[in-house]
Coordinates of C-alpha atoms in Angstrom, one line a residue:
Chain A
M1454 CA 23.1 -10.9 -98.3
T1455 CA 23.2 -9.0 -94.7
T1456 CA 26.8 -8.9 -93.5
P1457 CA 27.4 -11.6 -90.2
L1458 CA 28.1 -10.2 -87.1
L1459 CA 30.7 -11.8 -85.9
S1460 CA 33.0 -13.5 -88.6
V1461 CA 35.3 -16.6 -87.4
R1462 CA 38.8 -17.2 -89.3
D1463 CA 41.0 -19.8 -88.4
I1464 CA 41.7 -19.4 -85.1
E1465 CA 43.8 -21.7 -83.3
K1466 CA 44.8 -21.3 -79.4
R1467 CA 48.0 -23.9 -77.6
Y1468 CA 48.3 -24.4 -74.3
G1469 CA 52.1 -25.4 -74.9
A1470 CA 52.0 -29.0 -77.1
R1471 CA 49.2 -28.8 -76.2
I1472 CA 45.4 -27.6 -78.5
G1473 CA 43.4 -26.0 -77.4
C1474 CA 41.4 -25.3 -80.3
T1475 CA 42.7 -25.2 -83.8
G1476 CA 41.2 -24.4 -87.3
V1477 CA 38.1 -23.1 -86.1
G1478 CA 35.9 -20.3 -88.6
F1479 CA 32.4 -19.1 -88.8
D1480 CA 30.0 -16.2 -89.8
L1481 CA 27.3 -16.0 -87.0
Y1482 CA 24.7 -13.6 -88.4
P1483 CA 22.7 -11.3 -86.6
G1484 CA 19.3 -13.0 -84.8
E1485 CA 20.9 -16.1 -85.3
V1486 CA 21.6 -18.9 -82.1
M1487 CA 24.8 -21.2 -83.2
G1488 CA 25.6 -23.9 -80.8
I1489 CA 28.5 -25.0 -79.7
V1490 CA 29.0 -28.6 -78.6
G1491 CA 31.2 -31.2 -77.3
E1492 CA 32.7 -33.5 -74.8
S1493 CA 34.8 -32.5 -71.5
G1494 CA 37.7 -30.9 -72.8
S1495 CA 36.9 -30.5 -76.7
G1496 CA 37.8 -26.4 -77.2
K1497 CA 34.1 -25.2 -75.7
S1498 CA 35.1 -22.7 -73.4
T1499 CA 39.0 -22.2 -74.8
L1500 CA 37.0 -21.2 -78.2
L1501 CA 34.7 -19.3 -76.4
N1502 CA 36.9 -17.4 -74.0
C1503 CA 39.2 -16.3 -77.5
L1504 CA 35.5 -15.3 -79.1
A1505 CA 34.9 -13.2 -76.4
G1506 CA 37.9 -11.7 -75.5
H1507 CA 39.1 -13.7 -72.2
L1508 CA 42.3 -15.4 -73.6
T1509 CA 43.9 -14.2 -76.4
P1510 CA 44.6 -16.8 -78.8
D1511 CA 47.3 -17.4 -81.0
Q1512 CA 46.4 -17.3 -84.4
G1513 CA 43.5 -16.6 -86.6
E1514 CA 41.1 -12.6 -86.2
V1515 CA 37.5 -12.7 -84.3
I1516 CA 35.8 -9.0 -86.9
Y1517 CA 33.1 -8.4 -84.8
H1518 CA 31.0 -5.7 -87.0
D1519 CA 30.0 -2.8 -84.7
R1520 CA 27.2 -0.6 -84.9
Q1521 CA 27.8 1.5 -87.7
G1522 CA 28.6 -1.4 -89.6
V1523 CA 32.7 -1.4 -89.3
G1524 CA 34.3 -4.9 -89.1
R1525 CA 36.9 -4.5 -86.3
D1526 CA 39.5 -7.5 -85.6
T1527 CA 39.3 -7.3 -81.8
V1528 CA 41.7 -10.0 -81.3
T1529 CA 44.0 -7.0 -82.1
M1530 CA 42.0 -3.9 -80.2
S1531 CA 42.9 -2.8 -78.2
E1532 CA 42.6 -2.8 -74.7
P1533 CA 40.3 -0.2 -73.6
E1534 CA 38.6 -0.9 -77.1
R1535 CA 38.4 -4.6 -76.4
R1536 CA 36.7 -3.7 -72.3
M1537 CA 34.1 -0.9 -73.5
L1538 CA 32.5 -3.4 -75.8
S1539 CA 32.1 -6.2 -73.5
R1540 CA 29.6 -4.1 -71.0
T1541 CA 28.2 -2.3 -73.7
D1542 CA 28.0 -4.6 -77.1
W1543 CA 28.6 -8.0 -75.5
A1544 CA 27.6 -9.8 -72.8
F1545 CA 28.8 -13.3 -71.0
V1546 CA 27.1 -15.6 -69.5
H1547 CA 29.2 -17.8 -67.1
Q1548 CA 27.7 -21.4 -66.3
N1549 CA 28.0 -20.8 -62.4
P1550 CA 26.3 -17.6 -61.4
R1551 CA 28.9 -16.2 -58.7
D1552 CA 31.2 -15.9 -61.5
G1553 CA 28.9 -13.9 -63.5
L1554 CA 27.2 -11.8 -60.2
R1555 CA 29.1 -9.9 -57.9
M1556 CA 27.9 -12.4 -54.6
G1557 CA 28.4 -8.8 -51.8
V1558 CA 26.3 -5.9 -54.1
S1559 CA 22.3 -6.3 -54.2
A1560 CA 20.2 -8.3 -57.2
G1561 CA 19.4 -3.9 -58.2
G1562 CA 23.0 -2.8 -57.8
N1563 CA 24.4 -5.5 -59.3
V1564 CA 21.6 -5.7 -62.5
G1565 CA 22.5 -1.6 -62.4
E1566 CA 26.6 -2.0 -62.4
R1567 CA 26.4 -2.5 -66.3
L1568 CA 24.4 0.9 -66.4
M1569 CA 26.6 3.2 -64.1
A1570 CA 29.8 1.6 -65.7
V1571 CA 28.4 3.4 -69.3
G1572 CA 27.5 6.5 -67.4
H1573 CA 24.4 6.6 -66.0
R1574 CA 24.2 8.9 -62.9
H1575 CA 20.8 8.8 -61.6
Y1576 CA 19.5 6.5 -59.1
G1577 CA 15.8 6.4 -59.3
G1578 CA 16.4 5.4 -63.4
I1579 CA 18.8 3.4 -62.8
R1580 CA 16.1 1.4 -60.3
S1581 CA 14.3 1.6 -62.8
V1582 CA 15.3 0.1 -64.6
A1583 CA 16.6 -2.6 -62.5
T1584 CA 13.1 -3.5 -61.1
D1585 CA 11.8 -3.6 -64.6
W1586 CA 14.6 -6.4 -65.3
L1587 CA 13.9 -8.4 -62.8
G1588 CA 10.2 -8.5 -64.2
R1589 CA 11.5 -10.0 -67.2
V1590 CA 13.3 -12.4 -65.2
E1591 CA 10.8 -12.9 -62.9
I1592 CA 12.2 -12.3 -60.1
A1593 CA 9.4 -10.4 -57.5
D1594 CA 10.3 -6.4 -57.4
D1595 CA 10.6 -7.1 -53.7
R1596 CA 13.5 -8.6 -53.9
I1597 CA 15.3 -6.1 -55.6
D1598 CA 17.1 -5.4 -52.3
D1599 CA 18.5 -8.6 -51.3
R1600 CA 21.4 -10.4 -52.1
P1601 CA 22.3 -12.7 -54.3
S1602 CA 23.6 -15.3 -52.1
S1603 CA 19.7 -15.6 -50.4
F1604 CA 18.6 -16.5 -53.9
S1605 CA 18.3 -19.8 -55.4
G1606 CA 20.7 -21.4 -57.9
G1607 CA 17.7 -20.7 -60.4
M1608 CA 17.2 -17.2 -59.6
Q1609 CA 20.8 -17.1 -59.4
Q1610 CA 21.8 -17.8 -63.0
R1611 CA 17.7 -15.7 -64.5
L1612 CA 19.4 -12.2 -62.4
Q1613 CA 23.2 -12.9 -64.1
I1614 CA 20.8 -12.8 -68.0
A1615 CA 19.1 -9.8 -66.8
R1616 CA 22.6 -8.0 -65.5
N1617 CA 24.2 -8.4 -68.7
L1618 CA 21.1 -7.5 -70.7
V1619 CA 20.2 -4.9 -69.1
T1620 CA 22.5 -2.2 -71.8
G1621 CA 21.0 -4.4 -74.7
P1622 CA 23.9 -5.8 -76.0
R1623 CA 23.9 -7.6 -79.8
L1624 CA 26.0 -10.5 -78.8
V1625 CA 25.9 -12.9 -75.9
F1626 CA 28.3 -15.3 -75.7
M1627 CA 26.7 -18.4 -73.1
D1628 CA 28.4 -21.1 -70.4
E1629 CA 26.3 -23.7 -70.1
P1630 CA 24.0 -21.6 -68.5
T1631 CA 21.5 -24.3 -67.5
G1632 CA 24.7 -26.3 -65.9
G1633 CA 24.0 -27.4 -61.9
L1634 CA 20.8 -26.8 -62.6
D1635 CA 17.3 -29.5 -61.8
V1636 CA 15.6 -30.0 -65.1
S1637 CA 12.1 -27.6 -63.9
V1638 CA 14.3 -24.9 -63.3
Q1639 CA 16.3 -25.9 -66.5
A1640 CA 12.8 -25.7 -68.4
R1641 CA 11.9 -22.5 -67.6
L1642 CA 15.6 -20.6 -68.2
L1643 CA 15.3 -22.7 -71.3
D1644 CA 11.9 -20.8 -72.5
L1645 CA 12.6 -17.4 -70.5
L1646 CA 15.9 -17.7 -73.1
R1647 CA 14.3 -18.7 -75.9
G1648 CA 11.5 -15.3 -75.1
L1649 CA 14.8 -13.1 -74.8
V1650 CA 16.6 -13.6 -77.4
R1651 CA 13.4 -13.1 -79.8
Q1652 CA 12.5 -11.0 -79.3
M1653 CA 15.7 -8.7 -78.8
G1654 CA 16.7 -10.1 -81.5
L1655 CA 20.4 -11.0 -80.1
S1656 CA 22.9 -13.2 -81.6
V1657 CA 23.8 -15.9 -79.2
I1658 CA 26.8 -18.8 -79.3
L1659 CA 25.7 -21.3 -76.7
V1660 CA 28.0 -23.7 -75.4
T1661 CA 26.6 -27.1 -73.5
H1662 CA 27.2 -30.4 -73.4
D1663 CA 23.1 -30.6 -73.5
L1664 CA 21.8 -31.7 -76.9
A1665 CA 18.0 -30.8 -75.2
V1666 CA 19.6 -27.3 -74.5
V1667 CA 20.8 -27.0 -78.4
R1668 CA 18.1 -28.2 -79.9
L1669 CA 15.5 -25.7 -78.4
L1670 CA 18.0 -22.9 -78.6
A1671 CA 20.2 -23.4 -81.6
D1672 CA 19.6 -22.4 -85.2
R1673 CA 22.8 -23.9 -86.2
L1674 CA 25.1 -26.6 -84.5
M1675 CA 28.8 -26.8 -84.5
V1676 CA 30.2 -30.1 -82.5
M1677 CA 33.7 -30.2 -81.0
K1678 CA 36.3 -32.6 -80.2
S1679 CA 39.9 -32.5 -79.0
G1680 CA 40.5 -29.0 -80.1
H1681 CA 38.7 -29.8 -83.6
V1682 CA 35.7 -28.7 -85.6
V1683 CA 34.4 -32.4 -86.9
E1684 CA 30.6 -30.7 -87.7
T1685 CA 29.1 -28.2 -88.3
G1686 CA 24.8 -27.5 -89.8
L1687 CA 21.9 -26.8 -88.6
T1688 CA 20.6 -28.1 -85.5
D1689 CA 18.5 -30.8 -86.4
Q1690 CA 19.8 -31.8 -89.8
V1691 CA 23.2 -32.5 -87.2
L1692 CA 21.2 -33.8 -84.4
D1693 CA 18.2 -35.8 -86.5
D1694 CA 21.0 -37.2 -89.0
P1695 CA 24.4 -36.9 -87.5
Q1696 CA 27.1 -37.9 -90.1
H1697 CA 30.2 -38.1 -88.3
A1698 CA 31.4 -40.5 -86.3
Y1699 CA 31.1 -38.8 -82.8
T1700 CA 28.0 -36.7 -84.2
Q1701 CA 26.8 -40.1 -83.8
L1702 CA 28.0 -41.1 -80.6
L1703 CA 27.3 -38.1 -78.6
V1704 CA 23.4 -37.8 -80.3
S1705 CA 22.9 -41.9 -79.4
S1706 CA 24.4 -41.3 -75.6
V1707 CA 21.6 -38.6 -74.3
L1708 CA 20.0 -41.2 -71.8
Q1709 CA 15.5 -41.5 -73.0
A1710 CA 13.7 -40.8 -69.9
Chain B
M685 CA 69.7 14.3 -31.1
T686 CA 73.0 13.8 -33.2
D687 CA 71.8 9.9 -32.6
Y688 CA 69.7 10.3 -35.6
N689 CA 69.3 11.3 -38.9
F690 CA 67.2 14.8 -38.6
A691 CA 64.0 13.9 -38.8
Y692 CA 64.7 9.9 -38.6
L693 CA 64.8 8.9 -42.4
D694 CA 68.0 8.5 -43.9
E695 CA 68.3 10.8 -46.8
Q696 CA 68.4 8.0 -49.2
T697 CA 65.3 7.0 -48.6
K698 CA 64.1 10.9 -48.5
R699 CA 64.9 11.2 -51.5
M700 CA 63.3 8.4 -52.8
I701 CA 59.7 9.3 -50.6
R702 CA 60.1 13.3 -52.3
R703 CA 60.7 11.2 -55.8
A704 CA 56.8 9.3 -55.7
I705 CA 55.8 12.7 -54.2
L706 CA 56.7 14.7 -56.7
K707 CA 55.1 11.6 -59.3
G708 CA 51.9 12.0 -56.8
M709 CA 52.2 16.1 -57.5
A710 CA 52.5 15.9 -61.8
I711 CA 49.5 13.6 -61.1
P712 CA 46.3 14.2 -58.8
G713 CA 44.7 11.5 -57.4
Y714 CA 47.2 8.7 -58.4
Q715 CA 48.8 5.9 -56.0
V716 CA 52.0 6.6 -56.5
P717 CA 53.9 3.1 -55.1
F718 CA 56.7 4.0 -52.5
A719 CA 59.2 1.6 -50.3
S720 CA 57.7 2.1 -47.2
R721 CA 60.8 1.5 -44.2
E722 CA 59.8 0.0 -40.5
M723 CA 59.1 2.9 -38.1
P724 CA 59.8 2.7 -34.8
M725 CA 55.8 2.7 -34.6
P726 CA 52.8 -0.4 -35.3
Y727 CA 51.3 0.3 -39.0
G728 CA 47.6 2.1 -38.3
W729 CA 49.6 4.8 -36.3
G730 CA 50.2 7.3 -39.1
T731 CA 53.2 5.4 -40.2
G732 CA 52.3 6.6 -44.2
G733 CA 52.4 10.3 -42.9
V734 CA 55.6 10.1 -40.4
Q735 CA 57.5 8.7 -43.5
V736 CA 56.0 11.3 -45.7
S737 CA 56.3 14.6 -43.7
A738 CA 60.1 13.7 -42.4
A739 CA 60.2 13.8 -46.4
V740 CA 59.4 17.1 -46.3
L741 CA 60.1 18.3 -43.3
T742 CA 63.6 20.9 -42.6
P743 CA 64.8 22.6 -39.9
E744 CA 62.7 25.9 -39.6
D745 CA 59.5 24.2 -40.7
C746 CA 57.2 24.4 -37.6
F747 CA 54.9 20.7 -36.8
K748 CA 51.8 20.4 -35.9
V749 CA 49.6 17.1 -36.0
I750 CA 46.1 16.1 -35.4
D751 CA 44.5 13.7 -34.2
Q752 CA 41.1 13.1 -35.1
G753 CA 40.4 16.6 -34.9
A754 CA 42.5 16.7 -31.8
D755 CA 45.9 18.1 -30.8
D756 CA 46.2 15.9 -27.4
T757 CA 45.7 12.7 -27.5
T758 CA 48.2 9.5 -27.8
N759 CA 49.0 9.5 -31.3
A760 CA 49.0 12.8 -31.7
V761 CA 51.5 14.0 -29.1
S762 CA 53.4 10.7 -30.1
I763 CA 53.4 11.8 -33.4
R764 CA 55.0 15.3 -32.3
R765 CA 57.0 14.2 -30.2
F766 CA 58.7 11.9 -32.4
F767 CA 59.7 14.7 -34.7
E768 CA 60.7 17.3 -31.1
K769 CA 62.6 14.6 -30.3
T770 CA 64.3 13.4 -34.2
A771 CA 64.5 16.6 -36.1
G772 CA 64.3 19.2 -33.1
V773 CA 62.3 21.6 -35.3
A774 CA 59.6 24.0 -33.8
V775 CA 56.2 22.0 -32.3
T776 CA 52.7 24.6 -32.2
E777 CA 49.4 23.7 -32.1
R778 CA 48.4 26.6 -33.5
T779 CA 46.6 26.0 -37.4
A780 CA 47.8 28.9 -38.5
E781 CA 51.3 29.3 -37.5
A782 CA 52.5 25.3 -38.7
S783 CA 54.1 25.2 -41.5
V784 CA 53.8 21.0 -41.7
I785 CA 50.1 19.6 -40.6
Q786 CA 50.4 16.2 -40.0
T787 CA 46.9 14.7 -39.8
R788 CA 44.1 11.8 -39.3
H789 CA 40.4 11.7 -39.7
R790 CA 40.1 16.0 -40.0
I791 CA 40.8 18.7 -42.2
P792 CA 41.3 22.5 -40.2
E793 CA 38.2 24.4 -39.8
E794 CA 40.5 27.3 -40.9
A795 CA 41.2 27.4 -43.7
L796 CA 45.0 27.1 -44.5
R797 CA 48.0 28.9 -46.8
E798 CA 49.7 27.9 -50.3
D799 CA 53.0 28.1 -47.3
Q800 CA 51.3 25.6 -45.9
I801 CA 51.5 21.2 -46.3
I802 CA 49.0 19.1 -44.8
V803 CA 49.6 15.6 -44.8
Y804 CA 47.0 12.8 -44.7
Q805 CA 47.8 9.1 -43.0
V806 CA 45.9 7.0 -45.1
P807 CA 44.9 3.1 -43.9
I808 CA 43.7 1.8 -47.3
P809 CA 44.7 4.3 -50.2
E810 CA 42.1 1.9 -52.7
P811 CA 39.0 3.4 -53.2
L812 CA 37.5 0.5 -54.8
R813 CA 39.2 -2.1 -52.3
F814 CA 35.8 -3.2 -50.7
L815 CA 34.1 -3.3 -53.8
E816 CA 36.7 -5.1 -55.9
P817 CA 39.3 -6.8 -53.5
R818 CA 42.1 -8.0 -56.4
E819 CA 44.8 -5.1 -57.3
T820 CA 45.5 -6.0 -60.2
E821 CA 41.6 -6.1 -61.2
T822 CA 42.0 -2.0 -59.1
R823 CA 44.6 -0.4 -60.9
K824 CA 43.8 -2.1 -64.9
M825 CA 40.6 0.5 -63.6
H826 CA 42.0 3.0 -62.3
S827 CA 44.0 3.1 -65.6
L828 CA 41.1 3.0 -68.0
E829 CA 39.0 5.4 -66.1
E830 CA 36.4 2.4 -65.3
Y831 CA 34.3 3.9 -62.5
G832 CA 31.2 2.6 -62.8
L833 CA 31.9 -0.1 -59.4
M834 CA 31.9 3.3 -57.6
H835 CA 28.4 4.4 -58.2
V836 CA 27.1 0.8 -57.4
K837 CA 28.5 1.0 -53.5
L838 CA 26.8 5.2 -53.7
Y839 CA 23.4 2.8 -54.7
E840 CA 23.9 0.4 -52.6
D841 CA 23.8 3.1 -49.2
I842 CA 20.5 4.7 -50.6
A843 CA 18.9 1.6 -51.9
Q844 CA 20.0 0.4 -47.8
H845 CA 19.2 3.5 -46.2
G846 CA 17.2 5.5 -48.3
N847 CA 20.2 8.0 -48.8
I848 CA 23.7 8.1 -48.9
A849 CA 24.6 6.5 -46.1
T850 CA 29.1 7.3 -46.8
A851 CA 29.4 9.4 -43.9
Y852 CA 33.8 8.9 -44.5
A853 CA 36.1 8.4 -46.6
Y854 CA 33.4 9.3 -49.4
P855 CA 35.0 8.6 -52.3
V856 CA 35.8 12.0 -55.1
K857 CA 37.1 12.1 -58.3
V858 CA 40.3 14.3 -59.0
E859 CA 40.7 16.6 -62.5
G860 CA 37.6 15.2 -64.2
R861 CA 40.9 12.0 -64.3
Y862 CA 41.4 9.2 -60.9
V863 CA 38.9 8.5 -57.7
M864 CA 41.2 8.8 -54.7
D865 CA 39.8 7.9 -51.2
P866 CA 40.0 11.5 -49.0
S867 CA 41.0 8.8 -45.8
P868 CA 38.7 8.5 -43.6
I869 CA 37.8 12.5 -42.9
P870 CA 34.1 12.9 -42.2
K871 CA 32.2 13.6 -45.8
F872 CA 31.8 17.5 -44.2
D873 CA 35.4 18.3 -45.5
N874 CA 35.5 17.0 -48.7
P875 CA 34.7 20.2 -49.9
K876 CA 37.6 21.6 -47.9
L877 CA 39.2 19.7 -50.7
E878 CA 39.9 21.7 -52.8
M879 CA 42.3 24.5 -50.9
D880 CA 45.1 26.6 -50.9
A881 CA 48.1 24.3 -49.3
I882 CA 49.4 21.5 -50.5
Q883 CA 47.6 17.7 -49.9
L884 CA 49.9 14.6 -49.8
F885 CA 48.9 11.3 -48.5
G886 CA 50.9 8.8 -47.4
A887 CA 50.0 4.9 -46.4
G888 CA 52.6 2.6 -45.0
R889 CA 51.2 -0.5 -44.9
E890 CA 49.4 0.1 -48.0
Q891 CA 52.8 1.6 -49.4
R892 CA 51.1 4.1 -51.5
I893 CA 51.5 8.1 -51.6
Y894 CA 49.0 10.4 -53.4
A895 CA 48.5 14.4 -53.0
L896 CA 46.8 17.1 -54.6
P897 CA 48.5 20.7 -55.6
P898 CA 46.3 23.8 -54.9
H899 CA 43.8 24.3 -56.1
T900 CA 42.6 21.3 -57.6
K901 CA 38.9 20.5 -58.5
V902 CA 38.0 17.7 -56.6
V903 CA 34.1 16.5 -57.0
S904 CA 33.4 14.1 -54.4
L905 CA 31.0 11.8 -56.2
D906 CA 26.9 11.2 -56.1
F907 CA 23.6 10.8 -58.0
E908 CA 21.8 13.2 -60.2
D909 CA 18.6 13.0 -57.7
H910 CA 20.7 12.1 -54.8
P911 CA 23.5 15.3 -54.6
F912 CA 26.6 15.1 -52.4
D913 CA 25.8 16.2 -49.3
P914 CA 28.4 17.8 -46.4
S915 CA 26.1 16.8 -43.4
K916 CA 27.3 17.5 -40.0
A917 CA 24.7 17.2 -36.4
D918 CA 22.7 19.7 -36.6
H919 CA 23.4 21.5 -33.2
P920 CA 25.9 24.2 -32.1
C921 CA 29.3 23.7 -30.1
A922 CA 28.1 23.3 -26.8
I923 CA 31.8 24.8 -25.6
C924 CA 32.1 28.4 -28.5
G925 CA 29.2 28.1 -30.0
A926 CA 30.5 27.2 -33.7
E927 CA 27.4 26.5 -36.1
D928 CA 29.8 25.6 -38.4
S929 CA 32.5 23.4 -37.7
Y930 CA 32.3 19.9 -37.5
L931 CA 31.3 18.1 -34.3
D932 CA 31.7 15.5 -31.5
E933 CA 29.3 13.7 -30.1
V934 CA 30.2 13.2 -26.4
I935 CA 28.2 10.9 -23.5
T936 CA 28.3 13.0 -20.9
D937 CA 26.9 10.4 -18.2
D938 CA 25.0 7.0 -17.6
A939 CA 21.9 8.8 -18.2
G940 CA 21.7 10.0 -21.4
G941 CA 23.1 13.1 -21.2
R942 CA 25.5 14.4 -23.9
M943 CA 26.5 17.1 -25.8
F944 CA 28.2 18.6 -29.2
V945 CA 31.4 19.9 -29.3
C946 CA 34.0 21.2 -32.3
S947 CA 36.1 17.5 -33.2
D948 CA 39.0 20.9 -34.4
T949 CA 40.1 22.0 -30.6
D950 CA 42.0 24.5 -31.8
Y951 CA 39.6 26.0 -33.7
C952 CA 37.1 26.0 -30.2
R953 CA 40.5 27.7 -28.4
G954 CA 40.3 30.1 -31.1
R955 CA 37.0 31.8 -30.7
V956 CA 36.7 30.9 -27.1
E957 CA 40.2 33.4 -26.4
A958 CA 38.7 35.3 -29.1
A959 CA 35.3 36.1 -27.6
A960 CA 37.3 36.6 -23.7
G961 CA 39.3 38.9 -25.6
A962 CA 36.5 40.9 -27.0
K963 CA 34.8 40.9 -23.5
A964 CA 37.8 42.4 -22.0
E965 CA 37.8 44.7 -24.6
D966 CA 34.1 45.5 -23.3
A967 CA 34.5 45.4 -20.1
A968 CA 37.8 48.0 -20.2

């Protein structure tokens, strides 16, 4: 058995007396895509932010196994280390590309920022890597010097993905990556994501309320309600044979076109 | 004269500013917050520089003020007169005679000595400000030495203009640690930041003081394939003929006529006088 990439144990985050999420624990193995679904306010995003180090959980531990195979608790690690991790080994794709991109900086600069942050100082090199990555997310070469504000929503989201994956991360956190996009653009983005995930062997934690997205991308599924995990299992198993009452409700509420 | 404390500020304030200066000297390039006072001039006219000058002046000092290289512009004249009146110190226009030099946008052409202090007026001390508007975030970036963003600005310059088009306030790295805004001096002056004199930077509105002790290592940021280039207009000075000084372009008429003259007026006058002296000696 390989060691898990990320081991989460008994995470709890409270907002005063209210529960953000509680008692969450799971192992994520290299190359695995884990979906987290649930309704608004069920604690999905709170959990994701706790895992990604944006929020400090009130209890529990998040053990990340780095490239040397050493397990480190990202909750107690020092801030410089965590920030270093989040710009090398980790990536975070926001729902709204405006949160993840620098809107005043050209597409090439956006992709290059992470490279420059880890010490690349060769303009030509940075530019060719940026061009390559724009190609991989299906953005034309001649848009490299345009600002993201001139891009469509789908292009902005693809640019955000390129910007995050350029340093070859191992673990990607995605918060509703297809939210706010129309269905055809969604389909194209999902296709692209699926290709990149398989090709780069990425591990992904994917938060969404869209069951079609997890069906396409996720190997495993975790269903959350009111801060608790109510059901876990293989994606197809959970979606085809839901056990918990809430999951049954969730699956049956999907509109059929 | 007796109506004012020496150099306008009260002694407690000077003490507070001197402490900030000492801290800045101990950590070159680090922006030290200080309780900036209201000065009898508007923000943007050098209130930071004036407070730093007031804190370092002694009655024996000789004071010089430069504004864009010139000693005779409104800003320079009024600050010089301010200290003549409130401190009664000697003033000069000659770089070599001055012991404290307050400057806006230039470093004198003449190399400064160890017994001199140069005080810069700084509008925006934070080099990362236009890339990251949050002060909490820029402070964190400084403390964790996360300076990748500074290169994003230079990248954008090259992508848009084909070369690093930042011509003033060109970011530098101090002693391999802090990235610093050298105030809006032309990048031509950046190599001179490694000098013998003490350099103090005061930002009044932003309430920050920072400093470079003598002989501090100051490196201008660049890319391996686009190295730093301290450029200047490709002309000699039309008055003194200097080819090594930073030049101002002066429009002389409505027909496109223009001339390039030394921005450092004292340097230019010194050269003209020296040439005239040499000519007089030849004739005699």
